[in-house]
Short mmCIF file of C-alpha atoms and ligand atoms in Angstrom, two decimals:
data_model
loop_
_atom_site.label_atom_id
_atom_site.label_comp_id
_atom_site.label_asym_id
_atom_site.label_seq_id
_atom_site.Cartn_x
_atom_site.Cartn_y
_atom_site.Cartn_z
CA UNK A 665 -42.06 -11.65 46.26
CA UNK A 666 -39.68 -13.00 48.87
CA UNK A 667 -39.72 -16.44 47.20
CA UNK A 668 -37.96 -15.00 44.15
CA UNK A 669 -34.88 -14.43 46.24
CA UNK A 670 -34.35 -18.13 46.83
CA UNK A 671 -30.90 -18.97 45.48
CA UNK A 672 -30.86 -20.99 42.29
CA UNK A 673 -28.13 -23.60 42.11
CA UNK A 674 -26.07 -22.39 39.17
CA UNK A 675 -24.34 -25.66 38.45
CA UNK A 676 -27.61 -27.33 37.65
CA UNK A 677 -28.74 -24.22 35.79
CA UNK A 678 -25.94 -24.46 33.28
CA UNK A 679 -26.03 -28.23 33.05
CA UNK A 680 -29.76 -28.40 32.60
CA UNK A 681 -31.22 -28.02 29.12
CA UNK A 682 -34.39 -26.53 30.57
CA UNK A 683 -35.17 -24.24 33.46
CA UNK A 684 -38.18 -26.43 34.13
CA UNK A 685 -35.93 -29.10 35.62
CA UNK A 686 -34.48 -26.75 38.17
CA UNK A 687 -35.73 -26.51 41.70
CA UNK A 688 -37.45 -23.18 42.11
CA UNK A 689 -38.18 -22.72 38.42
CA UNK A 690 -41.45 -20.95 37.90
CA UNK A 691 -42.26 -21.23 41.55
CA UNK A 692 -43.63 -17.73 41.58
CA UNK A 693 -45.72 -18.22 38.51
CA UNK A 694 -47.25 -21.36 39.93
CA UNK A 695 -47.88 -19.53 43.18
CA UNK A 696 -49.32 -16.57 41.29
CA UNK A 697 -51.68 -18.73 39.25
CA UNK A 698 -52.70 -20.56 42.42
CA UNK A 699 -53.58 -17.27 44.10
CA UNK A 700 -55.41 -16.01 41.03
CA UNK A 701 -57.38 -19.24 40.82
CA UNK A 702 -59.01 -18.21 44.10
CA UNK A 703 -60.12 -14.83 42.73
CA UNK A 704 -63.85 -14.71 41.87
CA UNK A 705 -64.39 -14.54 38.12
CA UNK A 706 -66.49 -11.43 38.12
CA UNK A 707 -65.93 -7.89 36.89
CA UNK A 708 -64.14 -5.76 39.47
CA UNK A 709 -63.05 -8.64 41.69
CA UNK A 710 -60.43 -7.98 44.36
CA UNK A 711 -56.91 -9.33 43.77
CA UNK A 712 -54.66 -10.80 46.46
CA UNK A 713 -51.95 -8.18 45.90
CA UNK A 714 -53.11 -5.43 43.53
CA UNK A 715 -50.52 -2.98 42.15
CA UNK A 716 -53.31 -0.87 40.65
CA UNK A 717 -56.78 -0.19 42.06
CA UNK A 718 -59.15 1.92 39.94
CA UNK A 719 -62.47 3.46 41.01
CA UNK A 720 -65.06 5.42 39.08
CA UNK A 721 -63.06 6.48 36.05
CA UNK A 722 -65.41 8.00 33.49
CA UNK A 723 -64.52 9.64 30.17
CA UNK A 724 -67.09 11.07 27.80
CA UNK A 725 -66.54 12.43 24.30
CA UNK A 726 -69.53 14.61 23.49
CA UNK A 727 -72.57 12.51 24.30
CA UNK A 728 -70.69 9.21 24.03
CA UNK A 729 -69.26 7.49 27.11
CA UNK A 730 -65.92 5.98 26.07
CA UNK A 731 -64.87 4.74 29.54
CA UNK A 732 -67.01 4.02 32.58
CA UNK A 733 -65.00 1.78 34.91
CA UNK A 734 -66.58 1.38 38.34
CA UNK A 735 -63.87 -0.73 39.93
CA UNK A 736 -60.98 -2.82 38.66
CA UNK A 737 -57.80 -4.22 40.20
CA UNK A 738 -54.60 -5.41 38.52
CA UNK A 739 -52.57 -8.10 40.24
CA UNK A 740 -48.91 -7.31 40.95
CA UNK A 741 -46.35 -9.46 39.15
CA UNK A 742 -48.87 -10.88 36.69
CA UNK A 743 -49.44 -10.52 32.96
CA UNK A 744 -52.97 -9.15 32.63
CA UNK A 745 -54.60 -8.82 29.21
CA UNK A 746 -57.22 -6.17 28.58
CA UNK A 747 -59.33 -7.33 25.65
CA UNK A 748 -62.53 -6.29 23.97
CA UNK A 749 -63.95 -5.14 20.65
CA UNK A 750 -62.65 -2.13 18.77
CA UNK A 751 -63.92 1.07 20.34
CA UNK A 752 -64.42 -0.58 23.76
CA UNK A 753 -62.37 2.18 25.39
CA UNK A 754 -59.14 0.29 26.07
CA UNK A 755 -56.78 2.93 24.68
CA UNK A 756 -58.75 5.74 26.33
CA UNK A 757 -58.53 3.86 29.64
CA UNK A 758 -54.73 3.58 29.23
CA UNK A 759 -54.57 7.31 28.44
CA UNK A 760 -56.51 8.17 31.58
CA UNK A 761 -54.48 5.95 33.90
CA UNK A 762 -51.17 7.25 32.61
CA UNK A 763 -52.12 10.93 32.79
CA UNK A 764 -52.35 11.52 29.02
CA UNK A 765 -56.06 12.30 29.37
CA UNK A 766 -58.32 13.45 32.20
CA UNK A 767 -61.49 11.73 33.40
CA UNK A 768 -64.80 13.58 33.49
CA UNK A 769 -65.48 12.19 36.94
CA UNK A 770 -63.79 14.49 39.45
CA UNK A 771 -60.21 13.59 40.37
CA UNK A 772 -59.91 12.54 43.99
CA UNK A 773 -57.56 15.37 44.90
CA UNK A 774 -60.27 17.92 44.12
CA UNK A 775 -63.28 16.13 45.49
CA UNK A 776 -64.09 13.32 47.88
CA UNK A 777 -67.17 11.21 47.43
CA UNK A 778 -68.58 7.94 46.21
CA UNK A 779 -68.47 8.95 42.54
CA UNK A 780 -64.96 10.34 42.69
CA UNK A 781 -62.45 9.07 40.14
CA UNK A 782 -59.56 7.53 41.96
CA UNK A 783 -56.75 5.22 41.03
CA UNK A 784 -54.06 4.04 43.35
CA UNK A 785 -50.85 2.74 41.85
CA UNK A 786 -48.34 1.10 44.15
CA UNK A 787 -50.04 2.74 47.11
CA UNK A 788 -50.01 6.23 45.59
CA UNK A 789 -52.96 8.29 44.43
CA UNK A 790 -52.43 8.93 40.70
CA UNK A 791 -55.56 11.01 40.06
CA UNK A 792 -54.68 14.48 38.73
CA UNK A 793 -51.05 13.47 38.25
CA UNK A 794 -49.44 14.37 34.92
CA UNK A 795 -47.99 11.84 32.48
CA UNK A 796 -44.33 12.54 33.29
CA UNK A 797 -44.92 12.08 37.00
CA UNK A 798 -46.93 8.90 36.48
CA UNK A 799 -44.02 7.39 34.59
CA UNK A 800 -41.59 8.47 37.32
CA UNK A 801 -43.80 6.59 39.77
CA UNK A 802 -43.14 3.43 37.77
CA UNK A 803 -46.22 3.13 35.56
CA UNK A 804 -44.99 3.35 31.98
CA UNK A 805 -46.89 2.72 28.76
CA UNK A 806 -46.33 2.23 25.08
CA UNK A 807 -48.70 3.40 22.35
CA UNK A 808 -50.93 1.66 19.84
CA UNK A 809 -49.34 3.88 17.20
CA UNK A 810 -45.69 4.03 18.10
CA UNK A 811 -44.29 7.27 19.33
CA UNK A 812 -40.66 6.56 18.55
CA UNK A 813 -39.16 9.85 17.44
CA UNK A 814 -38.15 9.23 13.86
CA UNK A 815 -35.68 12.12 13.57
CA UNK A 816 -33.70 10.89 16.54
CA UNK A 817 -31.41 7.90 16.42
CA UNK A 818 -32.31 4.67 18.14
CA UNK A 819 -29.82 5.44 20.93
CA UNK A 820 -31.14 8.99 21.37
CA UNK A 821 -34.65 7.58 21.72
CA UNK A 822 -33.39 5.27 24.44
CA UNK A 823 -31.67 8.06 26.36
CA UNK A 824 -34.94 10.00 26.36
CA UNK A 825 -36.50 7.14 28.27
CA UNK A 826 -34.03 7.32 31.13
CA UNK A 827 -35.22 8.38 34.52
CA UNK A 828 -33.12 10.99 36.35
CA UNK A 829 -31.61 12.35 33.20
CA UNK A 830 -28.46 14.14 34.36
CA UNK A 831 -29.39 17.33 32.50
CA UNK A 832 -32.54 17.59 34.54
CA UNK A 833 -30.70 18.01 37.77
CA UNK A 834 -28.80 21.23 38.22
CA UNK A 835 -26.77 20.04 41.18
CA UNK A 836 -25.62 16.89 39.47
CA UNK A 837 -24.90 18.88 36.33
CA UNK A 838 -22.35 21.09 38.07
CA UNK A 839 -20.56 18.12 39.57
CA UNK A 840 -19.14 17.02 36.22
CA UNK A 841 -17.40 13.78 37.14
CA UNK A 842 -20.55 12.45 38.76
CA UNK A 843 -22.56 13.63 35.76
CA UNK A 844 -20.27 11.74 33.38
CA UNK A 845 -20.48 8.60 35.45
CA UNK A 846 -24.27 8.75 35.51
CA UNK A 847 -24.35 9.41 31.76
CA UNK A 848 -22.09 6.45 31.12
CA UNK A 849 -24.34 4.27 33.26
CA UNK A 850 -27.40 5.34 31.30
CA UNK A 851 -25.68 4.63 27.99
CA UNK A 852 -24.54 1.25 29.18
CA UNK A 853 -28.05 0.42 30.24
CA UNK A 854 -29.44 1.56 26.89
CA UNK A 855 -26.86 -0.57 25.10
CA UNK A 856 -27.82 -3.59 27.21
CA UNK A 857 -31.50 -3.18 26.44
CA UNK A 858 -30.80 -2.66 22.74
CA UNK A 859 -28.77 -5.87 22.71
CA UNK A 860 -31.60 -7.67 24.39
CA UNK A 861 -34.10 -6.41 21.82
CA UNK A 862 -31.70 -7.13 18.94
CA UNK A 863 -31.48 -3.46 18.02
CA UNK A 864 -27.91 -2.70 19.02
CA UNK A 865 -26.56 -2.72 15.47
CA UNK A 866 -29.16 -0.08 14.64
CA UNK A 867 -28.25 2.24 17.50
CA UNK A 868 -27.00 5.03 15.24
CA UNK A 869 -29.80 4.71 12.67
CA UNK A 870 -32.72 7.09 12.69
CA UNK A 871 -35.74 5.52 14.39
CA UNK A 872 -37.66 6.53 11.26
CA UNK A 873 -35.69 3.99 9.24
CA UNK A 874 -36.82 1.05 11.37
CA UNK A 875 -39.62 -1.32 10.39
CA UNK A 876 -42.93 -1.05 12.23
CA UNK A 877 -42.08 -4.09 14.32
CA UNK A 878 -38.64 -2.78 15.21
CA UNK A 879 -40.20 0.51 16.28
CA UNK A 880 -42.49 -1.44 18.62
CA UNK A 881 -39.47 -3.16 20.10
CA UNK A 882 -37.68 0.18 20.44
CA UNK A 883 -40.67 1.64 22.23
CA UNK A 884 -40.73 -1.24 24.65
CA UNK A 885 -36.98 -1.03 25.21
CA UNK A 886 -37.26 2.71 25.80
CA UNK A 887 -40.08 2.19 28.31
CA UNK A 888 -37.79 -0.16 30.23
CA UNK A 889 -35.08 2.50 30.60
CA UNK A 890 -36.93 3.83 33.65
CA UNK A 891 -37.18 0.43 35.38
CA UNK A 892 -40.98 0.56 35.59
CA UNK A 893 -42.79 -1.59 38.12
CA UNK A 894 -45.66 -1.86 35.65
CA UNK A 895 -45.49 -1.66 31.88
CA UNK A 896 -48.65 -1.06 29.87
CA UNK A 897 -48.53 -2.16 26.25
CA UNK A 898 -51.18 -1.02 23.78
CA UNK A 899 -51.38 -3.62 21.00
CA UNK A 900 -47.70 -4.57 21.08
CA UNK A 901 -48.17 -7.12 18.28
CA UNK A 902 -50.01 -4.97 15.76
CA UNK A 903 -47.95 -4.57 12.61
CA UNK A 904 -45.14 -6.77 13.86
CA UNK A 905 -43.91 -9.49 11.53
CA UNK A 906 -43.90 -13.11 12.75
CA UNK A 907 -40.14 -13.25 13.42
CA UNK A 908 -40.25 -10.22 15.72
CA UNK A 909 -43.56 -11.32 17.19
CA UNK A 910 -41.80 -14.23 18.79
CA UNK A 911 -39.12 -12.15 20.42
CA UNK A 912 -41.70 -9.63 21.62
CA UNK A 913 -43.61 -12.39 23.36
CA UNK A 914 -40.43 -13.72 24.88
CA UNK A 915 -39.59 -10.25 26.19
CA UNK A 916 -42.98 -9.83 27.77
CA UNK A 917 -42.71 -13.16 29.54
CA UNK A 918 -39.20 -12.47 30.79
CA UNK A 919 -40.32 -9.11 32.13
CA UNK A 920 -43.01 -10.79 34.20
CA UNK A 921 -40.56 -13.47 35.32
CA UNK A 922 -38.22 -10.72 36.52
CA UNK A 923 -40.99 -9.15 38.58
CA UNK A 924 -42.45 -6.44 36.30
CA UNK A 925 -46.22 -6.25 36.20
CA UNK A 926 -47.55 -6.27 32.62
CA UNK A 927 -50.93 -4.92 31.49
CA UNK A 928 -51.47 -5.22 27.77
CA UNK A 929 -54.17 -4.63 25.17
CA UNK A 930 -54.09 -7.14 22.33
CA UNK A 931 -56.28 -8.40 19.52
CA UNK A 932 -54.36 -11.60 18.86
CA UNK A 933 -56.32 -14.02 21.05
CA UNK A 934 -53.76 -16.75 20.59
CA UNK A 935 -51.17 -14.56 22.23
CA UNK A 936 -53.59 -13.52 24.97
CA UNK A 937 -54.42 -17.11 25.78
CA UNK A 938 -50.82 -18.22 25.92
CA UNK A 939 -49.16 -15.55 27.98
CA UNK A 940 -51.84 -14.03 30.22
CA UNK A 941 -52.19 -14.94 33.87
CA UNK A 942 -55.49 -13.04 33.95
CA UNK A 943 -57.83 -11.56 31.37
CA UNK A 944 -60.11 -8.53 31.75
CA UNK A 945 -62.81 -7.94 29.15
CA UNK A 946 -63.96 -4.43 28.36
CA UNK A 947 -66.96 -3.48 26.21
CA UNK A 948 -68.63 -0.13 25.71
CA UNK A 949 -66.38 1.43 28.31
CA UNK A 950 -67.16 -1.03 31.09
CA UNK A 951 -65.41 -4.02 32.58
CA UNK A 952 -67.76 -6.88 31.67
CA UNK A 953 -65.83 -10.05 32.53
CA UNK A 954 -62.64 -11.24 34.24
CA UNK A 955 -60.88 -14.50 34.82
CA UNK A 956 -58.02 -16.76 33.80
CA UNK A 957 -57.56 -16.79 30.02
CA UNK A 958 -59.01 -20.23 29.40
CA UNK A 959 -62.12 -19.66 31.49
CA UNK A 960 -62.93 -16.25 30.03
CA UNK A 961 -62.13 -17.07 26.45
CA UNK A 962 -64.00 -20.37 26.50
CA UNK A 963 -67.08 -18.78 28.05
CA UNK A 964 -69.68 -18.75 25.24
CA UNK A 965 -71.58 -15.86 26.80
CA UNK A 966 -68.45 -13.68 26.81
CA UNK A 967 -67.39 -14.76 23.35
CA UNK A 968 -70.85 -14.29 21.81
CA UNK A 969 -71.54 -10.98 23.46
CA UNK A 970 -68.18 -9.31 23.23
CA UNK A 971 -65.61 -11.22 21.24
CA UNK A 972 -67.67 -12.97 18.60
CA UNK A 973 -67.20 -13.07 14.85
CA UNK A 974 -69.16 -9.86 14.27
CA UNK A 975 -66.40 -8.02 16.07
CA UNK A 976 -63.05 -7.66 14.44
CA UNK A 977 -61.28 -9.25 17.38
CA UNK A 978 -59.24 -12.12 16.07
CA UNK A 979 -60.03 -15.30 17.97
CA UNK A 980 -56.88 -17.08 16.99
CA UNK A 981 -57.69 -18.88 13.77
CA UNK A 982 -55.49 -16.64 11.71
CA UNK A 983 -53.06 -15.92 14.51
CA UNK A 984 -49.47 -15.55 13.42
CA UNK A 985 -48.53 -17.84 16.24
CA UNK A 986 -48.74 -21.59 16.45
CA UNK A 987 -48.34 -23.78 19.50
CA UNK A 988 -44.92 -24.81 18.20
CA UNK A 989 -43.81 -21.20 18.01
CA UNK A 990 -44.83 -20.74 21.64
CA UNK A 991 -42.79 -23.76 22.68
CA UNK A 992 -39.84 -22.31 20.79
CA UNK A 993 -40.27 -18.96 22.48
CA UNK A 994 -40.45 -20.51 25.92
CA UNK A 995 -37.29 -22.48 25.25
CA UNK A 996 -35.59 -19.30 24.06
CA UNK A 997 -36.73 -17.35 27.09
CA UNK A 998 -35.45 -20.07 29.39
CA UNK A 999 -32.15 -20.14 27.55
CA UNK A 1000 -31.72 -16.37 27.69
CA UNK A 1001 -32.61 -16.25 31.38
CA UNK A 1002 -30.02 -18.92 32.11
CA UNK A 1003 -27.39 -17.04 30.13
CA UNK A 1004 -28.19 -13.82 31.99
CA UNK A 1005 -28.06 -15.55 35.36
CA UNK A 1006 -24.69 -17.07 34.50
CA UNK A 1007 -23.35 -13.72 33.32
CA UNK A 1008 -24.55 -12.07 36.54
CA UNK A 1009 -22.95 -14.80 38.62
CA UNK A 1010 -19.68 -14.35 36.76
CA UNK A 1011 -19.85 -10.59 37.33
CA UNK A 1012 -20.43 -11.16 41.03
CA UNK A 1013 -17.53 -13.58 41.25
CA UNK A 1014 -15.38 -11.01 39.51
CA UNK A 1015 -16.19 -8.27 42.00
CA UNK A 1016 -16.10 -10.51 45.11
N1 ADP B 1528 -60.13 11.97 21.28
C1 ADP B 1528 -61.32 11.40 21.05
N2 ADP B 1528 -62.37 12.15 20.65
C2 ADP B 1528 -63.58 11.62 20.41
N3 ADP B 1528 -63.84 10.30 20.55
C3 ADP B 1528 -62.83 9.50 20.92
C4 ADP B 1528 -61.52 9.99 21.20
N4 ADP B 1528 -60.71 8.97 21.55
C5 ADP B 1528 -61.51 7.88 21.51
N5 ADP B 1528 -62.75 8.18 21.14
C6 ADP B 1528 -63.88 7.24 21.03
O1 ADP B 1528 -63.95 6.53 22.25
C7 ADP B 1528 -64.29 5.19 22.01
C8 ADP B 1528 -63.22 4.29 22.61
O2 ADP B 1528 -62.06 4.38 21.81
P1 ADP B 1528 -60.70 3.64 22.16
O3 ADP B 1528 -60.37 3.93 23.56
O4 ADP B 1528 -59.71 4.02 21.13
O5 ADP B 1528 -61.13 2.11 22.01
P2 ADP B 1528 -60.22 0.79 21.85
O6 ADP B 1528 -58.82 1.15 22.16
O7 ADP B 1528 -60.83 -0.18 22.81
O8 ADP B 1528 -60.40 0.35 20.44
C9 ADP B 1528 -64.44 5.03 20.52
O9 ADP B 1528 -65.81 5.14 20.19
C10 ADP B 1528 -63.66 6.19 19.97
O10 ADP B 1528 -64.16 6.60 18.74
MG1 MG B 1529 -57.08 1.01 21.05
#
């Protein structure tokens, strides 16, 4: 990621109508796509720089095997889509990885062997690690059905997402001035994120009063309170109206551009095609195909077998999103990124 640190000339950034014209723009993404283009398009293929490596994760419900993943890797710094028909095991897989459910295959801490369930996130063994600890390690997820707490306000929901909550630490709690400073920092961060997700005006409203789409945004904003290195989104677009859909997409792309790894489950194939650097297809609990979006989604064998019309997976015809809306979003993202960069530069000048 060292390339990201290359200084961007700010004069040209503010003068330019598009980030695309700037030297260095999208350099990482181009580099990322170039690296991914060399990855074999087969289930379980190795990635050049995986943030997550999963082995032998099996989950059975009664006699039915919901998840049976032999090996899969997720590339760091990329947007990876996990797609597949309803009931493929995508949500269950998310639950297992994030410690909300336990695999039937033995966790690696209890047993060593070829059939041992093991997943390494950012170099750490996450098998047999509880959900709270997983999220502290930087792997944070949102839910298919939102878990925003409706009887708390929007701001209170955000504060719950903060890592190192002052109340959790006895020693910090007795040193009041430090405690207050930390609390103020957390609130400022929450306010920033709420601004970014256009929810700031709602900060004192109960989360229960938000629309479904706004709750999705709140959940994503809350997940970002802990500065995750990977965010996992389970159907972020479901139930979101077209206006919010666009800002959600923009947020996901900016996250990746700022260095967060994104793994998301989504039925809207138009969205998957447009924003994914890599696509993983899951069916009947297994990883059955992988590759860049265009290759995988234009592969008739994959489409017929797993994504075809007899499944309820939407292949894009009735997508809420058009190509024009994507262009608009990209322009908006570029504009927002420029504005943020300028604001940061001004802040730095101010403190220098
Ligand atoms: N708690 C559970 N108890 C029993 N069966 C479950 C449970 N959770 C999921 N399943 C089953 O596991 C399979 C995979 O479900 P899920 O992971 O929700 O799929 P997806 O998210 O890909 O639609 C489905 O057949 C589903 O009915
Ligand atoms: Mg699901």
